[in-house]
Backbone as a ProteinNet text record, in pm:
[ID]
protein_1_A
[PRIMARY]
XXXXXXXXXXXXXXXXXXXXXXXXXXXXXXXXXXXXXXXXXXXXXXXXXXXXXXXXXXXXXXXXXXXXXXXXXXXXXXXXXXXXXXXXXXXXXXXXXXXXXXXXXXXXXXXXXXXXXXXXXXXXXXXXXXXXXXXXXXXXXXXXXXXXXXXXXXXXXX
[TERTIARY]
576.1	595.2	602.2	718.4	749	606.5	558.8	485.4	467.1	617	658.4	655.8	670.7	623.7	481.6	441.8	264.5	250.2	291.9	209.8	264.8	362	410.5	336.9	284	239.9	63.1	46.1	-144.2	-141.2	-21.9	-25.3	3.3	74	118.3	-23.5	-53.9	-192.8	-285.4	-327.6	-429.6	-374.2	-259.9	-231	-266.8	-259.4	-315.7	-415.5	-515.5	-626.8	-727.9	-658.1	-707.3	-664.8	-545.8	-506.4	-604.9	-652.4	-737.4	-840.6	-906.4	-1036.7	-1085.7	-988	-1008.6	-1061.5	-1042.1	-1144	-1177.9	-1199.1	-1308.6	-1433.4	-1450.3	-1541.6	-1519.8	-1513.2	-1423.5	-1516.1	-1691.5	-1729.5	-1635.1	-1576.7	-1482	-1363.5	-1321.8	-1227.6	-1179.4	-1297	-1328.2	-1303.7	-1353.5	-1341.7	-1237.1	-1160.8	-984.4	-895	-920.1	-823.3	-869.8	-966.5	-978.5	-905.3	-923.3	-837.1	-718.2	-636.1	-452.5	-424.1	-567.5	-529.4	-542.7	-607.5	-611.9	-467.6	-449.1	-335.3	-187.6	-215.3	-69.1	-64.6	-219.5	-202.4	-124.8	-206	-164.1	-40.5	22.6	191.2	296.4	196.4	331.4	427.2	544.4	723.3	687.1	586	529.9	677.8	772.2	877.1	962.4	961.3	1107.3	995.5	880.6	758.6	744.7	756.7	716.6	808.6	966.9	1074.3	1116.9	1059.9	1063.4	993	856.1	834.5	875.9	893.1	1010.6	1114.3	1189.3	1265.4	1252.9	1135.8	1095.1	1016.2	1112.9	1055.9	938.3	904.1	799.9	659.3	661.1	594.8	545	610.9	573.2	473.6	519.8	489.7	331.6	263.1	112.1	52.6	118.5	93	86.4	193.7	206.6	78.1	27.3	-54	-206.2	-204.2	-353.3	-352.5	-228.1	-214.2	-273.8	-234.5	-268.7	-389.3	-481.9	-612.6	-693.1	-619.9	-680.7	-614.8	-509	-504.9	-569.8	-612.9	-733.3	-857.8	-871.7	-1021.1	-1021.2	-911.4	-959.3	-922	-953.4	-1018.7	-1172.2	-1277.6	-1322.7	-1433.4	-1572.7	-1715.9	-1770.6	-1768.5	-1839.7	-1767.7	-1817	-1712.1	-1807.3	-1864.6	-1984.8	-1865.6	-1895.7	-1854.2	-1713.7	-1625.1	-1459.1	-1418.5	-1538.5	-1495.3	-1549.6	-1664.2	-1660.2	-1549.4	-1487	-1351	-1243.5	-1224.7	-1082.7	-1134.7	-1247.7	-1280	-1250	-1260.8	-1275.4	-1099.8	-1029.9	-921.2	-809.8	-834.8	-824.3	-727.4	-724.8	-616.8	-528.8	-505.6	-378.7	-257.2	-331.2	-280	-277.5	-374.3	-366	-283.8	-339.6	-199.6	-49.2	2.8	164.6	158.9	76.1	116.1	101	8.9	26.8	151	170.7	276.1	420.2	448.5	529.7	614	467.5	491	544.2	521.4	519.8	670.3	723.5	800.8	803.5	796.7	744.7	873	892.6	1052.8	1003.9	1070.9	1067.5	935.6	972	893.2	744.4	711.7	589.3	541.1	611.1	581.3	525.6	611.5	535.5	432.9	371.3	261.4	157.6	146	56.4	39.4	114.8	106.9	7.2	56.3	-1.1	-119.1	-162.1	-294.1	-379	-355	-417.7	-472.8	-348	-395.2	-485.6	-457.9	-566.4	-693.7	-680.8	-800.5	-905	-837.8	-851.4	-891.5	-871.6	-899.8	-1052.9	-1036.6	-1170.6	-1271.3	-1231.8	-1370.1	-1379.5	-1331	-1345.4	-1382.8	-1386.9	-1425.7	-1611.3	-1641.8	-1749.7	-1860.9	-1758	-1859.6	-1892.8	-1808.4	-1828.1	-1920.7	-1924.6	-2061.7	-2178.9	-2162.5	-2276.7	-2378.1	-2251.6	-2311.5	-2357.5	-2257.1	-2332.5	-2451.2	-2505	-2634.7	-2777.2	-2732.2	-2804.9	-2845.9	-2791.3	-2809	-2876.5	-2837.5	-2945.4	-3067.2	-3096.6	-3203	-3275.3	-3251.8	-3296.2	-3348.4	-3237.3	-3253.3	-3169	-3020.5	-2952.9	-2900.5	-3002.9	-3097.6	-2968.2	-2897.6	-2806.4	-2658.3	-2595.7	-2472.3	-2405	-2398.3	-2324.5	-2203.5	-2131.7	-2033.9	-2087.6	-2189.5	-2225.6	-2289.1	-2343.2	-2407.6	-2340.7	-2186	-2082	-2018	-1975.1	-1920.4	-2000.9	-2056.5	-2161	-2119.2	-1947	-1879.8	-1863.2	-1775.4	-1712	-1780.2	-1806.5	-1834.7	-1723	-1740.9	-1686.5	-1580.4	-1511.6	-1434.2	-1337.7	-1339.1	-1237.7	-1194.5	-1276.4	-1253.2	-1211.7	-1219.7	-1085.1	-940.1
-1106.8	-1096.6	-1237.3	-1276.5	-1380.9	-1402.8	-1516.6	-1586.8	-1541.6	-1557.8	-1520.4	-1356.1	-1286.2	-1163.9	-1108.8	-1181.8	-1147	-1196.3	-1324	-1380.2	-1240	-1170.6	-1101.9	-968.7	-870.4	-787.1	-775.5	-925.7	-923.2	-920.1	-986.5	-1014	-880	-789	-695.6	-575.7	-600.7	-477.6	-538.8	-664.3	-706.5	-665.2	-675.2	-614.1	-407.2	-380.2	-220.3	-178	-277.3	-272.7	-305.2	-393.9	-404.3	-316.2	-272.9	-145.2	-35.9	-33.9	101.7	83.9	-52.1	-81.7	-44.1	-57.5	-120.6	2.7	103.2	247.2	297.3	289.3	304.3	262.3	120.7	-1.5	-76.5	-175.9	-244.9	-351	-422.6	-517.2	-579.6	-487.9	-567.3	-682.9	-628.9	-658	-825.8	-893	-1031.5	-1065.6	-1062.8	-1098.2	-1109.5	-971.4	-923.9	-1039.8	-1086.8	-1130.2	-1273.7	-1316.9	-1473.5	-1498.7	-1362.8	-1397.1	-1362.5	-1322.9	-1327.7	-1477.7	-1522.2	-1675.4	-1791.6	-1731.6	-1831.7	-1853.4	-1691.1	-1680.9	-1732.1	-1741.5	-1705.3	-1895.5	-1975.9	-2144.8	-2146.5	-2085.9	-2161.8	-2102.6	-2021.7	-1966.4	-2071.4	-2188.1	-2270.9	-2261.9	-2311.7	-2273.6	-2290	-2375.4	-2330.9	-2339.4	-2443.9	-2471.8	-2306.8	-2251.9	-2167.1	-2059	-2066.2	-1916	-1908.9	-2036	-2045.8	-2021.9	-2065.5	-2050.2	-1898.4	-1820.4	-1703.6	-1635.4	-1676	-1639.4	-1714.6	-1816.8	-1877.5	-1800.9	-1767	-1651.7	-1522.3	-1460.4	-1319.8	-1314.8	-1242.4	-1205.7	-1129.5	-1035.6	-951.3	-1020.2	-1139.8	-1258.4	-1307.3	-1341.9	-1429.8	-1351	-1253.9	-1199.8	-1177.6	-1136.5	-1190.3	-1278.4	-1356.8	-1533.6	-1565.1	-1534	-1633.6	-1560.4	-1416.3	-1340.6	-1473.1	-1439.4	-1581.3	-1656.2	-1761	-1883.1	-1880.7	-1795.6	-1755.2	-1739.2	-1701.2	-1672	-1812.9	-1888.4	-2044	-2124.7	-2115.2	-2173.1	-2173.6	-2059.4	-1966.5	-2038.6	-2095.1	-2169.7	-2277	-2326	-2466.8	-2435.7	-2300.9	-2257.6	-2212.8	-2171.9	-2088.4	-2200.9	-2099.4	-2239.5	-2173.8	-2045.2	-1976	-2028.1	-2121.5	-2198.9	-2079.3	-2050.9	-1995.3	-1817.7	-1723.3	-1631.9	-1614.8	-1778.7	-1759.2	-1839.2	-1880.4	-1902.3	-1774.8	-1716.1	-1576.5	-1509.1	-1486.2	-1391	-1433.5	-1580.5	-1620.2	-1560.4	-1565.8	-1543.1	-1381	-1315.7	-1208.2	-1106.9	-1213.5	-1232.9	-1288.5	-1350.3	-1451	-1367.3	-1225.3	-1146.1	-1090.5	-1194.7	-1176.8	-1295.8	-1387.2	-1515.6	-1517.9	-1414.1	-1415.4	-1351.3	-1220.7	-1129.7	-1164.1	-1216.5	-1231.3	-1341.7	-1434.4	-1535.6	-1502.3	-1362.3	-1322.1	-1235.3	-1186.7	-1063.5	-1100.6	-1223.3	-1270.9	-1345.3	-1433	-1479.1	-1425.1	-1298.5	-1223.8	-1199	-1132.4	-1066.9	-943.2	-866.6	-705.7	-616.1	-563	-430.8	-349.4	-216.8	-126.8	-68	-67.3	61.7	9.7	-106.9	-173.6	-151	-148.7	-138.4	3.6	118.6	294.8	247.1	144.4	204.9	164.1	44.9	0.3	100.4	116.3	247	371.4	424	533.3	505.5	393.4	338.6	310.9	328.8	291.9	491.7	550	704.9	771.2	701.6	761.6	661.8	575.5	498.6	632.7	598.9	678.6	836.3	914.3	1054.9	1000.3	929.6	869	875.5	766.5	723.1	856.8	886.2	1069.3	1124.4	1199.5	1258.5	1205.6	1076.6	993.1	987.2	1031.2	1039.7	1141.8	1299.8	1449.3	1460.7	1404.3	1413.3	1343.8	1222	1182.9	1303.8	1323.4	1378.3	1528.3	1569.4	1719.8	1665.1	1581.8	1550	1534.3	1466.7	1404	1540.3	1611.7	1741.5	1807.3	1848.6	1933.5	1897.8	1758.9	1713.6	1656.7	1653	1649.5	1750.7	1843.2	1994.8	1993.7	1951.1	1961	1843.1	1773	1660.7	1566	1576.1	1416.9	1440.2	1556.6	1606.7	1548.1	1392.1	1366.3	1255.4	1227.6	1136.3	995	939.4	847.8	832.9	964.1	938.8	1002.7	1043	1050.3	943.5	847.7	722.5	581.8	644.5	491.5	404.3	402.4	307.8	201.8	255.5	191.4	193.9	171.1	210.4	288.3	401.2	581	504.5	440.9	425.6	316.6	262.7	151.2	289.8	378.8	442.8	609.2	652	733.9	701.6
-2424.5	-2281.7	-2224.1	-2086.9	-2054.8	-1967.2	-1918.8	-1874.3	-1764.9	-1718.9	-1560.3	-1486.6	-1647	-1628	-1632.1	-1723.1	-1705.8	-1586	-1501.3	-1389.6	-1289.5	-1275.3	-1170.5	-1163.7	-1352.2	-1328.5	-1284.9	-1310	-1270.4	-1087.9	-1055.2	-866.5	-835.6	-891.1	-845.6	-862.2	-1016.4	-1071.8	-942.8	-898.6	-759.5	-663.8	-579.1	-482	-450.1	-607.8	-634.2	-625.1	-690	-659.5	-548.3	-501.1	-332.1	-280.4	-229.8	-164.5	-184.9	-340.6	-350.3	-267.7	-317.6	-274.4	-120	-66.8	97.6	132.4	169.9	222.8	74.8	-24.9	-85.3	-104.5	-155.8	-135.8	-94.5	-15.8	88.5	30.2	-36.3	-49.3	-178.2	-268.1	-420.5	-318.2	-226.3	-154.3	-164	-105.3	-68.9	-234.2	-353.8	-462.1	-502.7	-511.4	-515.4	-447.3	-342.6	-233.2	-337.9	-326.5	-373.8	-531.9	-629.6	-758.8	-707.9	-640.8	-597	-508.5	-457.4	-389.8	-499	-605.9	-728.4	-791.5	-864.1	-900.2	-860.1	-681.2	-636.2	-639.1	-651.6	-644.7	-813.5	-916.8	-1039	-1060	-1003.5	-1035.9	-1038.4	-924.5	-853.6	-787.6	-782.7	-736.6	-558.5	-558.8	-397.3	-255	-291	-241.5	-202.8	-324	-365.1	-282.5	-307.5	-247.5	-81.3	-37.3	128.4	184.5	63.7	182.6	179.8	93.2	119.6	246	261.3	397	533.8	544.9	576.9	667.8	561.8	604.1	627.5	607.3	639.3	768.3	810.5	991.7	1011.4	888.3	897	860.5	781.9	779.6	867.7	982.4	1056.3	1217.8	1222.6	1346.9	1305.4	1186.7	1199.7	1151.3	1117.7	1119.1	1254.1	1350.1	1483	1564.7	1532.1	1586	1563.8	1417.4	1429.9	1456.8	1432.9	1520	1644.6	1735.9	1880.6	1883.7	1794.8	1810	1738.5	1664.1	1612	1802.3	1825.1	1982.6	2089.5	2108.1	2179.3	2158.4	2053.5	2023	2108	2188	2237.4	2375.9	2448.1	2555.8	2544.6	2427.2	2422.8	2409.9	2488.4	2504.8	2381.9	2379.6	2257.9	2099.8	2063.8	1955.5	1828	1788	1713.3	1718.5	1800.9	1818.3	1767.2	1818.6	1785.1	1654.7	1587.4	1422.3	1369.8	1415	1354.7	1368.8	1494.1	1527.7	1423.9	1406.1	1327.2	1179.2	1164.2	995.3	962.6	1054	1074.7	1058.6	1126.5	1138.9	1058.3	960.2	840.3	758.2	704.1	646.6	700.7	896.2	921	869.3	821.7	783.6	628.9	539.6	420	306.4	394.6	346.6	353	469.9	448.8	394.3	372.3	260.6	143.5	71	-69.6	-30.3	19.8	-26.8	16.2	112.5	149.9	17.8	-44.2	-154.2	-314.7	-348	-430.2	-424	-576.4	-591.3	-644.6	-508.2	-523.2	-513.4	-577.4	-587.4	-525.6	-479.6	-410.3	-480	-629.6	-673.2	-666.2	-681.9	-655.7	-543.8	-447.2	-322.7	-265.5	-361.4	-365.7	-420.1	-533.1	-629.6	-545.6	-460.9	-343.6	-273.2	-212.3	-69.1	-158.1	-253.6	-323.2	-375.3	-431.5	-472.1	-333.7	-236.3	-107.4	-37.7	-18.1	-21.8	-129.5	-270.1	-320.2	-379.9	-270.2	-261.8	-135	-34.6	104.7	43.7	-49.4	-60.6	-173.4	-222.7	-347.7	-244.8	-89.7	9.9	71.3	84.3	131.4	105.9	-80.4	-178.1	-125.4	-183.9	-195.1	-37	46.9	213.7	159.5	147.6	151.9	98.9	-87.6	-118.5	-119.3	-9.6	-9.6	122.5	189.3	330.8	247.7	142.6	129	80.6	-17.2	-90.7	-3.9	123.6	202.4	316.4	331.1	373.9	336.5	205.4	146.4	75.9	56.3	92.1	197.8	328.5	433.5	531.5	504.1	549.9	675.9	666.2	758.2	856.4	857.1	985.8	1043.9	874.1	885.5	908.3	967.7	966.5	1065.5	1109.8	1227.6	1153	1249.7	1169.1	1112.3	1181.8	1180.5	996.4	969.3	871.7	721.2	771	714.3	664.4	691.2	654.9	600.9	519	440.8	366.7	364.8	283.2	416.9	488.9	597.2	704.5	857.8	1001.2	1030.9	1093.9	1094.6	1140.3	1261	1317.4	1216.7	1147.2	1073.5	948.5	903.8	837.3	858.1	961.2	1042	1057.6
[MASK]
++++++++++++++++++++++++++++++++++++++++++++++++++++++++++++++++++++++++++++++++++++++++++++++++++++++++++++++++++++++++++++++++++++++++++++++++++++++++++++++

Protein backbone atom coordinates (compact mmCIF):
# COMPACT_ATOMS: atom_id res chain seq x y z
CA UNK A 1 0.00 0.00 0.00
CA UNK A 2 1.12 3.58 -1.24
CA UNK A 3 2.12 5.89 1.60
CA UNK A 4 -0.21 8.38 0.31
CA UNK A 5 -2.86 5.90 0.58
CA UNK A 6 -2.33 4.76 4.04
CA UNK A 7 -1.96 8.59 4.99
CA UNK A 8 -5.61 9.19 3.30
CA UNK A 9 -7.34 6.01 4.80
CA UNK A 10 -6.20 6.80 8.68
CA UNK A 11 -7.62 10.81 8.03
CA UNK A 12 -10.55 9.47 6.65
CA UNK A 13 -10.99 6.07 9.44
CA UNK A 14 -10.50 9.65 12.19
CA UNK A 15 -12.88 11.72 10.60
CA UNK A 16 -15.37 8.27 11.25
CA UNK A 17 -14.56 7.99 14.30
CA UNK A 18 -15.09 11.36 15.53
CA UNK A 19 -18.31 11.62 13.77
CA UNK A 20 -19.27 8.50 15.82
CA UNK A 21 -17.89 9.78 18.88
CA UNK A 22 -19.52 13.15 19.09
CA UNK A 23 -23.20 12.12 20.62
CA UNK A 24 -21.95 9.04 21.85
CA UNK A 25 -18.92 9.97 24.07
CA UNK A 26 -18.11 13.27 23.19
CA UNK A 27 -14.85 13.21 26.03
CA UNK A 28 -12.67 10.62 23.08
CA UNK A 29 -13.48 13.62 20.90
CA UNK A 30 -10.67 16.20 22.00
CA UNK A 31 -8.04 13.22 21.61
CA UNK A 32 -9.51 12.24 18.00
CA UNK A 33 -9.35 15.89 16.77
CA UNK A 34 -5.58 16.34 18.10
CA UNK A 35 -4.33 12.85 16.20
CA UNK A 36 -6.05 14.27 12.60
CA UNK A 37 -4.12 17.76 13.62
CA UNK A 38 -0.96 15.64 13.98
CA UNK A 39 -1.55 13.70 11.02
CA UNK A 40 -2.92 16.35 8.73
CA UNK A 41 0.96 18.44 10.02
CA UNK A 42 3.14 15.25 9.12
CA UNK A 43 1.20 14.64 5.61
CA UNK A 44 2.73 17.93 4.45
CA UNK A 45 1.85 19.36 0.72
CA UNK A 46 0.71 22.31 3.08
CA UNK A 47 0.84 24.75 -0.16
CA UNK A 48 -1.27 22.36 -2.59
CA UNK A 49 -3.76 21.64 1.03
CA UNK A 50 -4.59 25.45 1.94
CA UNK A 51 -5.10 26.32 -1.53
CA UNK A 52 -7.71 23.95 -1.49
CA UNK A 53 -9.53 25.70 1.15
CA UNK A 54 -8.58 28.66 -0.37
CA UNK A 55 -10.83 27.98 -2.85
CA UNK A 56 -13.71 26.35 -1.10
CA UNK A 57 -16.48 28.67 -0.24
CA UNK A 58 -17.96 26.25 2.18
CA UNK A 59 -14.59 26.66 4.05
CA UNK A 60 -14.56 29.87 4.62
CA UNK A 61 -17.97 31.01 5.84
CA UNK A 62 -17.00 29.31 9.39
CA UNK A 63 -13.65 30.42 9.46
CA UNK A 64 -14.78 34.13 8.81
CA UNK A 65 -17.62 33.17 11.54
CA UNK A 66 -14.53 32.80 14.29
CA UNK A 67 -12.54 35.30 13.01
CA UNK A 68 -15.47 37.60 14.04
CA UNK A 69 -15.55 36.19 17.36
CA UNK A 70 -11.31 36.41 17.75
CA UNK A 71 -12.27 40.41 16.49
CA UNK A 72 -14.89 40.72 19.03
CA UNK A 73 -12.13 40.16 21.66
CA UNK A 74 -10.77 43.60 21.32
CA UNK A 75 -14.17 45.12 22.34
CA UNK A 76 -14.69 42.77 25.19
CA UNK A 77 -13.54 43.83 29.18
CA UNK A 78 -14.40 40.22 30.10
CA UNK A 79 -11.02 38.99 28.42
CA UNK A 80 -11.29 35.57 30.81
CA UNK A 81 -15.02 34.69 29.68
CA UNK A 82 -14.06 35.51 25.71
CA UNK A 83 -10.92 33.17 25.58
CA UNK A 84 -13.22 30.70 27.14
CA UNK A 85 -15.92 31.52 24.32
CA UNK A 86 -13.13 31.33 21.38
CA UNK A 87 -11.91 27.91 22.90
CA UNK A 88 -15.17 26.82 22.98
CA UNK A 89 -15.56 27.88 19.55
CA UNK A 90 -12.22 26.62 18.18
CA UNK A 91 -13.95 23.61 15.89
CA UNK A 92 -15.30 26.35 13.89
CA UNK A 93 -11.78 27.08 12.71
CA UNK A 94 -10.67 23.40 13.09
CA UNK A 95 -12.84 21.46 11.35
CA UNK A 96 -12.78 23.25 7.87
CA UNK A 97 -9.17 23.21 8.09
CA UNK A 98 -9.20 19.21 8.55
CA UNK A 99 -11.81 18.48 6.15
CA UNK A 100 -11.15 21.34 3.86
CA UNK A 101 -7.77 19.83 3.83
CA UNK A 102 -8.52 16.19 3.19
CA UNK A 103 -9.22 14.32 0.20
CA UNK A 104 -12.60 12.93 0.86
CA UNK A 105 -14.83 11.28 -2.26
CA UNK A 106 -18.35 11.19 -2.16
CA UNK A 107 -18.45 7.79 -0.77
CA UNK A 108 -16.32 8.84 2.26
CA UNK A 109 -18.35 11.45 2.78
CA UNK A 110 -21.78 8.76 3.20
CA UNK A 111 -19.43 6.70 5.56
CA UNK A 112 -19.03 9.97 7.96
CA UNK A 113 -22.60 11.04 7.84
CA UNK A 114 -23.63 7.27 8.58
CA UNK A 115 -20.98 6.72 11.28
CA UNK A 116 -22.39 9.90 12.99
CA UNK A 117 -26.37 8.47 12.90
CA UNK A 118 -25.17 5.47 14.20
CA UNK A 119 -23.06 7.09 16.59
CA UNK A 120 -26.47 9.18 17.59
CA UNK A 121 -28.77 5.75 17.86
CA UNK A 122 -25.49 4.01 20.16
CA UNK A 123 -25.97 7.57 22.60
CA UNK A 124 -29.56 6.80 22.54
CA UNK A 125 -29.50 3.11 22.93
CA UNK A 126 -26.91 4.01 26.11
CA UNK A 127 -29.36 7.09 27.74
CA UNK A 128 -32.54 4.44 27.37
CA UNK A 129 -30.65 2.10 29.32
CA UNK A 130 -29.10 3.99 31.59
CA UNK A 131 -32.51 5.79 32.39
CA UNK A 132 -34.35 2.27 32.35
CA UNK A 133 -31.54 0.98 35.05
CA UNK A 134 -31.70 4.03 37.11
CA UNK A 135 -35.46 3.70 37.40
CA UNK A 136 -35.80 0.62 38.46
CA UNK A 137 -33.46 1.03 40.93
CA UNK A 138 -34.63 4.15 42.30
CA UNK A 139 -38.20 3.36 42.05
CA UNK A 140 -39.22 5.62 39.34
CA UNK A 141 -37.75 8.96 41.06
CA UNK A 142 -35.37 9.72 38.03
CA UNK A 143 -37.65 9.77 34.84
CA UNK A 144 -37.08 13.40 33.71
CA UNK A 145 -35.03 14.44 30.74
CA UNK A 146 -32.50 15.84 32.64
CA UNK A 147 -31.53 12.56 34.04
CA UNK A 148 -31.89 11.00 30.61
CA UNK A 149 -28.92 12.41 28.91
CA UNK A 150 -25.66 11.56 31.00
CA UNK A 151 -23.48 11.50 28.00
CA UNK A 152 -24.26 14.95 26.74
CA UNK A 153 -26.43 18.12 28.50
CA UNK A 154 -30.18 17.12 27.17
CA UNK A 155 -30.21 20.09 24.95
CA UNK A 156 -26.75 19.70 22.67
CA UNK A 157 -27.98 16.15 22.53
CA UNK A 158 -31.65 16.53 21.15
Amino acid sequence: MAKATYKYLTASFLFILIAFFIPAYIHVVPALIVIALIICLIQGNFLQRFSRIYKSKKAWLPISLYLLYAVGMLWTTNHGYGGFDLQVKLSLLIFPLLTGTAELSADESKKILLSFVVGCLAGSTLCIAHLLFQATWSGGNSLSFSSFSFILHHSYFS
